[in-house]
Amino acid sequence: MSNPFVRIVEPLDPKQPLKKFFNLSKLEDVRYACLPFSIRILLEAAIRNCDEFLVKKGDVENILNWKVVQHKNVEVPFKPARVILQDFTGVPAVVDFAAMRDAVKKLGGDPEKINPICPADLVIDHSIQVDFNRQSDSLQKNQDLEFERNKERFEFLKWGSRAFKNLRIIPPGSGIIHQVNLEYLARVVMDQDGYYYPDSVVGTDSHTTMIDGLGVLGWGVGGIEAEAVMLGQPISMVLPEVVGYKLVGNPQPLVTSTDIVLTITKHLRQVGVVGKFVEFFGPGVAQLSIADRATIANMCPEYGATAAYFPVDDISIGYLIQTGRDKEKVMCTKRYLEAVGMLRDFKNSSQDPDFTQVVELDLHTVVPCCSGPKRPQDKVAVSDMKKDFETCLGAKQGFKGFQIAPDRHNSVVKFNFEGHDFELAHGSVVIAAITSCTNTSNPSVMLGAGLLAKKAVEAGLTVKPYIKTSLSPGSGVVTYYLRESGVMRYLSQLGFDVVGYGCMTCIGNSGPLPESVVEAITQGDLVAVGVLSGNRNFEGRVHPNTRANYLASPPLVIAYAIAGTIRIDFEKEPLGINASGKKIFLKDIWPTRNEIQAVERQFVIPGMFKEVYQKIETVNKSWNALDAPSDKLYTWNPKSTYIKSPPFFDGLTLALQTPKTIEDAYVLLSFGDSVTTDHISPAGNIARNSPAARYLTSRGLTPREFNSYGSRRGNDAVMARGTFANIRLVNKFIDKQGPQTIHFPSGETLDVFDAAERYKQAGHPLIVLAGKEYGAGSSRDWAAKGPFLLGVKAVLAESYERIHRSNLVGMGVIPLQYLPGEDAGTLGLTGRERYTIIIPEKLKPQMNVQIKLDTGKTFQAIMRFDTDVELTYFHNGGILNYMIRKMAS
């Protein structure tokens, strides 16, 4: 059927009649001008894709009527303009695509129908680790080791770029996915197939929201959901509430964008924005650069919103020119946005749309701060850091506690490093990393760090040699302006050499600490510290030996590295004493905003961006030299420990199976609150005593060859064994941290995988019990795939992180939620019962289902299939099964 809105199509420029757009101003509907700018993008996509099948006229009306229907749980479809992936999530996506081609062929269909329809970019940025640091050739050594470890994965991805249309690979060594997206991939306005329309994106990384800072609506989705979007399916979403976040005032001179985002993160966690859009407005927005806005949007997952949107304004347009985009296309972008009422003037309050609610922050009230020691929302003013850490030491084990006995708070362990004697204590910094797209995309904080390093070196300050320092920029542009401005050599003198272009420490690719440091930490049972300019600091994520991890701006990372401890009050205590005996305080070397801006204006120029990005797809010689097959069906190598055909589609038929009641399920694990995807499916090192290690050893690998869980996401045998393998896992059945559980039929304590295998062999289904925010953290499809392979049929939790719930749905695992006011405690659940979950024949979204225990107790829970589309996926056994049946038939 033709689009019913074709009447509002017209050329943007009469001189180019073939370049058209849907002119939303021609709707002549007064509701449009009152819509939040983020909702206008959903509306445009619905109008443009309206076919009365996947997208209906009624969907358009619902979006136009947002002010009325926003609270009514109304489902709407959304077809984003493109998809972006990183390699940890991209490899399993390409593995799934290859396996889906095999499955479609077995069912008699055309395997080449499994092909991205929606354009997709895959940026390889998650594989490189900090194996070498403090050396001038650290970058080359780390990149060489990256290729040595990941050659097979990279060859597979190169095959994927040849076998599948619309899939572009950005090679390793190019930068971090979200910074590359911001500086290069983002269009702001698409020009495709004869139409102009707003750029929008979903990505298999939760921090895809960073692009919202440029005015491109984007958010993270599960890898499984992204695969469906790539195959042309719309996202089915509940029309969100939109919280207006009003920014007023000017930041104080010593405040960085990192301080602002950590303040906003804590504030919005308190407001409660889970499942909502946040849209920024007010005169304070005009005081923020695009890099500042991108920093704020980047940490959207940490405050729980779906998106954190900054509408496009003249500063956005200026950023496109600054980053080397084609000027003619940029002017066309501006004309389009003006024509459809999507260009914002933040100083003009008459443009302010309607919001669900409005909250306000005066930027002048923001103070320098960090977040930690275990969660990004736990903001601590820098002036309070010493006191807060010392309180955490003795506090009960938890998000703000380590339960160290008072008589051990001042324990000191002596050790020798490279022939010199040192001491470690609670609070000693052992990792200091300038890392992550959150901050390395921002010239003001990166140049601020460089200028601070320059002043520190000139003042005679140094960093202790055992501290693992590193600098991993988000793109080559950063290295370019740090070098051109003359601050790179000072960073190197303090140990902050460039170690790679990728996520590195922020995702746990911190590499090993010196053995003598690890021995000292272990000997003293010390709470050692990592300080990083990242966005995640969950326990066990950054490094197994850093129990406390703090998020901080790049200048503060250097400051704490120089101090060597988190137990310092910068206002009262010196950073250090130089060779002449002078005390040097942080205020003595902290650069002013005017200093930073002067250097930024001089050295961050369009020519840098053009030079770096015009060769981004061809500059990596190791990538260019990789050989990859060109067959349309992948030839699986049975000897591979990286790439393996997954069992998800084994035995799949065209006929649907009726969902059955889950009978007498055992509880595999019982959790409290805030169990993250890092707990469920860790990305970091593979412990030598783990089930995954035993499997890899049986395949002839040595521990040096294990690599990380993240790098082995193309192999289900490793990932199933790595599920719930985090060494910091807290399972209520066990009285200590660790990846173990009780196998109730035998009473034995086993590794989680081994217990699940026992249950599976005996034919027992499994469930997981959890508290609030189950699945918080990274968008990690293996956090759903892994439990599915262990035999977990359902999760019963108090609440879910949005992306993880979607991933569970995508794998056919039932997300159950306690009724309001109920939880395991109020219901008297121990987890040692057996659970029968009654699945009725007729299902509807968010219906209550009955759960019976073997004790005779009965209660109800909400089945969190939120839309009819999600129920369709469940009836198919998951979203990928649905797509295969659709393509095969």
mmCIF file with all atom_site columns, N, CA and C in Angstrom, residues 305-336:
data_model
loop_
_atom_site.group_PDB
_atom_site.id
_atom_site.type_symbol
_atom_site.label_atom_id
_atom_site.label_alt_id
_atom_site.label_comp_id
_atom_site.label_asym_id
_atom_site.label_entity_id
_atom_site.label_seq_id
_atom_site.pdbx_PDB_ins_code
_atom_site.Cartn_x
_atom_site.Cartn_y
_atom_site.Cartn_z
_atom_site.occupancy
_atom_site.B_iso_or_equiv
_atom_site.pdbx_formal_charge
_atom_site.auth_seq_id
_atom_site.auth_comp_id
_atom_site.auth_asym_id
_atom_site.auth_atom_id
_atom_site.pdbx_PDB_model_num
ATOM 1  N N  . ALA A 1 305 ? 17.870 6.438  31.964 1.00 0.00 ? 305 ALA A N  1
ATOM 2  C CA . ALA A 1 305 ? 16.927 6.818  30.914 1.00 0.00 ? 305 ALA A CA 1
ATOM 3  C C  . ALA A 1 305 ? 17.194 6.009  29.637 1.00 0.00 ? 305 ALA A C  1
ATOM 4  N N  . THR A 1 306 ? 16.228 6.037  28.732 1.00 0.00 ? 306 THR A N  1
ATOM 5  C CA . THR A 1 306 ? 16.412 5.401  27.430 1.00 0.00 ? 306 THR A CA 1
ATOM 6  C C  . THR A 1 306 ? 17.284 6.266  26.535 1.00 0.00 ? 306 THR A C  1
ATOM 7  N N  . ALA A 1 307 ? 17.002 7.564  26.513 1.00 0.00 ? 307 ALA A N  1
ATOM 8  C CA . ALA A 1 307 ? 17.773 8.509  25.696 1.00 0.00 ? 307 ALA A CA 1
ATOM 9  C C  . ALA A 1 307 ? 17.943 9.801  26.472 1.00 0.00 ? 307 ALA A C  1
ATOM 10 N N  . ALA A 1 308 ? 18.992 10.550 26.130 1.00 0.00 ? 308 ALA A N  1
ATOM 11 C CA . ALA A 1 308 ? 19.296 11.831 26.782 1.00 0.00 ? 308 ALA A CA 1
ATOM 12 C C  . ALA A 1 308 ? 19.561 12.846 25.677 1.00 0.00 ? 308 ALA A C  1
ATOM 13 N N  . TYR A 1 309 ? 18.510 13.456 25.194 1.00 0.00 ? 309 TYR A N  1
ATOM 14 C CA . TYR A 1 309 ? 18.548 14.148 23.911 1.00 0.00 ? 309 TYR A CA 1
ATOM 15 C C  . TYR A 1 309 ? 18.783 15.656 24.029 1.00 0.00 ? 309 TYR A C  1
ATOM 16 N N  . PHE A 1 310 ? 19.745 16.133 23.236 1.00 0.00 ? 310 PHE A N  1
ATOM 17 C CA . PHE A 1 310 ? 19.990 17.558 23.043 1.00 0.00 ? 310 PHE A CA 1
ATOM 18 C C  . PHE A 1 310 ? 19.576 17.894 21.604 1.00 0.00 ? 310 PHE A C  1
ATOM 19 N N  . PRO A 1 311 ? 18.486 18.615 21.387 1.00 0.00 ? 311 PRO A N  1
ATOM 20 C CA . PRO A 1 311 ? 18.115 18.973 20.014 1.00 0.00 ? 311 PRO A CA 1
ATOM 21 C C  . PRO A 1 311 ? 19.231 19.727 19.291 1.00 0.00 ? 311 PRO A C  1
ATOM 22 N N  . VAL A 1 312 ? 19.203 19.665 17.983 1.00 0.00 ? 312 VAL A N  1
ATOM 23 C CA . VAL A 1 312 ? 20.213 20.339 17.158 1.00 0.00 ? 312 VAL A CA 1
ATOM 24 C C  . VAL A 1 312 ? 20.026 21.853 17.255 1.00 0.00 ? 312 VAL A C  1
ATOM 25 N N  . ASP A 1 313 ? 21.142 22.570 17.446 1.00 0.00 ? 313 ASP A N  1
ATOM 26 C CA . ASP A 1 313 ? 21.117 24.030 17.414 1.00 0.00 ? 313 ASP A CA 1
ATOM 27 C C  . ASP A 1 313 ? 22.302 24.517 16.581 1.00 0.00 ? 313 ASP A C  1
ATOM 28 N N  . ASP A 1 314 ? 22.554 25.811 16.582 1.00 0.00 ? 314 ASP A N  1
ATOM 29 C CA . ASP A 1 314 ? 23.644 26.347 15.766 1.00 0.00 ? 314 ASP A CA 1
ATOM 30 C C  . ASP A 1 314 ? 25.012 25.849 16.235 1.00 0.00 ? 314 ASP A C  1
ATOM 31 N N  . ILE A 1 315 ? 25.142 25.529 17.534 1.00 0.00 ? 315 ILE A N  1
ATOM 32 C CA . ILE A 1 315 ? 26.411 24.974 18.024 1.00 0.00 ? 315 ILE A CA 1
ATOM 33 C C  . ILE A 1 315 ? 26.639 23.583 17.424 1.00 0.00 ? 315 ILE A C  1
ATOM 34 N N  . SER A 1 316 ? 25.562 22.813 17.260 1.00 0.00 ? 316 SER A N  1
ATOM 35 C CA . SER A 1 316 ? 25.664 21.501 16.608 1.00 0.00 ? 316 SER A CA 1
ATOM 36 C C  . SER A 1 316 ? 26.121 21.657 15.159 1.00 0.00 ? 316 SER A C  1
ATOM 37 N N  . ILE A 1 317 ? 25.536 22.618 14.474 1.00 0.00 ? 317 ILE A N  1
ATOM 38 C CA . ILE A 1 317 ? 25.902 22.869 13.076 1.00 0.00 ? 317 ILE A CA 1
ATOM 39 C C  . ILE A 1 317 ? 27.372 23.269 12.990 1.00 0.00 ? 317 ILE A C  1
ATOM 40 N N  . GLY A 1 318 ? 27.808 24.122 13.932 1.00 0.00 ? 318 GLY A N  1
ATOM 41 C CA . GLY A 1 318 ? 29.213 24.535 13.960 1.00 0.00 ? 318 GLY A CA 1
ATOM 42 C C  . GLY A 1 318 ? 30.144 23.356 14.209 1.00 0.00 ? 318 GLY A C  1
ATOM 43 N N  . TYR A 1 319 ? 29.706 22.412 15.042 1.00 0.00 ? 319 TYR A N  1
ATOM 44 C CA . TYR A 1 319 ? 30.532 21.227 15.327 1.00 0.00 ? 319 TYR A CA 1
ATOM 45 C C  . TYR A 1 319 ? 30.730 20.390 14.066 1.00 0.00 ? 319 TYR A C  1
ATOM 46 N N  . LEU A 1 320 ? 29.690 20.272 13.244 1.00 0.00 ? 320 LEU A N  1
ATOM 47 C CA . LEU A 1 320 ? 29.820 19.506 12.003 1.00 0.00 ? 320 LEU A CA 1
ATOM 48 C C  . LEU A 1 320 ? 30.893 20.113 11.105 1.00 0.00 ? 320 LEU A C  1
ATOM 49 N N  . ILE A 1 321 ? 30.939 21.435 11.058 1.00 0.00 ? 321 ILE A N  1
ATOM 50 C CA . ILE A 1 321 ? 31.968 22.107 10.249 1.00 0.00 ? 321 ILE A CA 1
ATOM 51 C C  . ILE A 1 321 ? 33.342 21.930 10.887 1.00 0.00 ? 321 ILE A C  1
ATOM 52 N N  . GLN A 1 322 ? 33.412 22.087 12.224 1.00 0.00 ? 322 GLN A N  1
ATOM 53 C CA . GLN A 1 322 ? 34.688 21.944 12.931 1.00 0.00 ? 322 GLN A CA 1
ATOM 54 C C  . GLN A 1 322 ? 35.298 20.559 12.722 1.00 0.00 ? 322 GLN A C  1
ATOM 55 N N  . THR A 1 323 ? 34.446 19.530 12.642 1.00 0.00 ? 323 THR A N  1
ATOM 56 C CA . THR A 1 323 ? 34.946 18.157 12.514 1.00 0.00 ? 323 THR A CA 1
ATOM 57 C C  . THR A 1 323 ? 35.122 17.737 11.058 1.00 0.00 ? 323 THR A C  1
ATOM 58 N N  . GLY A 1 324 ? 35.102 18.705 10.139 1.00 0.00 ? 324 GLY A N  1
ATOM 59 C CA . GLY A 1 324 ? 35.498 18.422 8.772  1.00 0.00 ? 324 GLY A CA 1
ATOM 60 C C  . GLY A 1 324 ? 34.410 17.888 7.865  1.00 0.00 ? 324 GLY A C  1
ATOM 61 N N  . ARG A 1 325 ? 33.142 17.971 8.289  1.00 0.00 ? 325 ARG A N  1
ATOM 62 C CA . ARG A 1 325 ? 32.065 17.534 7.399  1.00 0.00 ? 325 ARG A CA 1
ATOM 63 C C  . ARG A 1 325 ? 31.938 18.499 6.217  1.00 0.00 ? 325 ARG A C  1
ATOM 64 N N  . ASP A 1 326 ? 31.399 17.986 5.127  1.00 0.00 ? 326 ASP A N  1
ATOM 65 C CA . ASP A 1 326 ? 31.229 18.775 3.914  1.00 0.00 ? 326 ASP A CA 1
ATOM 66 C C  . ASP A 1 326 ? 30.303 19.972 4.184  1.00 0.00 ? 326 ASP A C  1
ATOM 67 N N  . LYS A 1 327 ? 30.789 21.191 3.892  1.00 0.00 ? 327 LYS A N  1
ATOM 68 C CA . LYS A 1 327 ? 30.047 22.409 4.237  1.00 0.00 ? 327 LYS A CA 1
ATOM 69 C C  . LYS A 1 327 ? 28.710 22.495 3.514  1.00 0.00 ? 327 LYS A C  1
ATOM 70 N N  . GLU A 1 328 ? 28.669 22.068 2.259  1.00 0.00 ? 328 GLU A N  1
ATOM 71 C CA . GLU A 1 328 ? 27.415 22.136 1.508  1.00 0.00 ? 328 GLU A CA 1
ATOM 72 C C  . GLU A 1 328 ? 26.362 21.211 2.122  1.00 0.00 ? 328 GLU A C  1
ATOM 73 N N  . LYS A 1 329 ? 26.805 20.016 2.547  1.00 0.00 ? 329 LYS A N  1
ATOM 74 C CA . LYS A 1 329 ? 25.878 19.081 3.183  1.00 0.00 ? 329 LYS A CA 1
ATOM 75 C C  . LYS A 1 329 ? 25.420 19.613 4.536  1.00 0.00 ? 329 LYS A C  1
ATOM 76 N N  . VAL A 1 330 ? 26.325 20.277 5.242  1.00 0.00 ? 330 VAL A N  1
ATOM 77 C CA . VAL A 1 330 ? 25.958 20.844 6.540  1.00 0.00 ? 330 VAL A CA 1
ATOM 78 C C  . VAL A 1 330 ? 24.897 21.923 6.371  1.00 0.00 ? 330 VAL A C  1
ATOM 79 N N  . MET A 1 331 ? 25.037 22.768 5.361  1.00 0.00 ? 331 MET A N  1
ATOM 80 C CA . MET A 1 331 ? 24.042 23.812 5.128  1.00 0.00 ? 331 MET A CA 1
ATOM 81 C C  . MET A 1 331 ? 22.699 23.203 4.724  1.00 0.00 ? 331 MET A C  1
ATOM 82 N N  . CYS A 1 332 ? 22.741 22.115 3.981  1.00 0.00 ? 332 CYS A N  1
ATOM 83 C CA . CYS A 1 332 ? 21.521 21.392 3.609  1.00 0.00 ? 332 CYS A CA 1
ATOM 84 C C  . CYS A 1 332 ? 20.854 20.810 4.858  1.00 0.00 ? 332 CYS A C  1
ATOM 85 N N  . THR A 1 333 ? 21.670 20.301 5.767  1.00 0.00 ? 333 THR A N  1
ATOM 86 C CA . THR A 1 333 ? 21.174 19.780 7.045  1.00 0.00 ? 333 THR A CA 1
ATOM 87 C C  . THR A 1 333 ? 20.417 20.861 7.798  1.00 0.00 ? 333 THR A C  1
ATOM 88 N N  . LYS A 1 334 ? 20.995 22.051 7.862  1.00 0.00 ? 334 LYS A N  1
ATOM 89 C CA . LYS A 1 334 ? 20.360 23.153 8.581  1.00 0.00 ? 334 LYS A CA 1
ATOM 90 C C  . LYS A 1 334 ? 19.039 23.551 7.920  1.00 0.00 ? 334 LYS A C  1
ATOM 91 N N  . ARG A 1 335 ? 19.020 23.604 6.575  1.00 0.00 ? 335 ARG A N  1
ATOM 92 C CA . ARG A 1 335 ? 17.788 23.973 5.861  1.00 0.00 ? 335 ARG A CA 1
ATOM 93 C C  . ARG A 1 335 ? 16.679 22.968 6.151  1.00 0.00 ? 335 ARG A C  1
ATOM 94 N N  . TYR A 1 336 ? 17.031 21.703 6.146  1.00 0.00 ? 336 TYR A N  1
ATOM 95 C CA . TYR A 1 336 ? 16.030 20.661 6.409  1.00 0.00 ? 336 TYR A CA 1
ATOM 96 C C  . TYR A 1 336 ? 15.451 20.820 7.814  1.00 0.00 ? 336 TYR A C  1
#
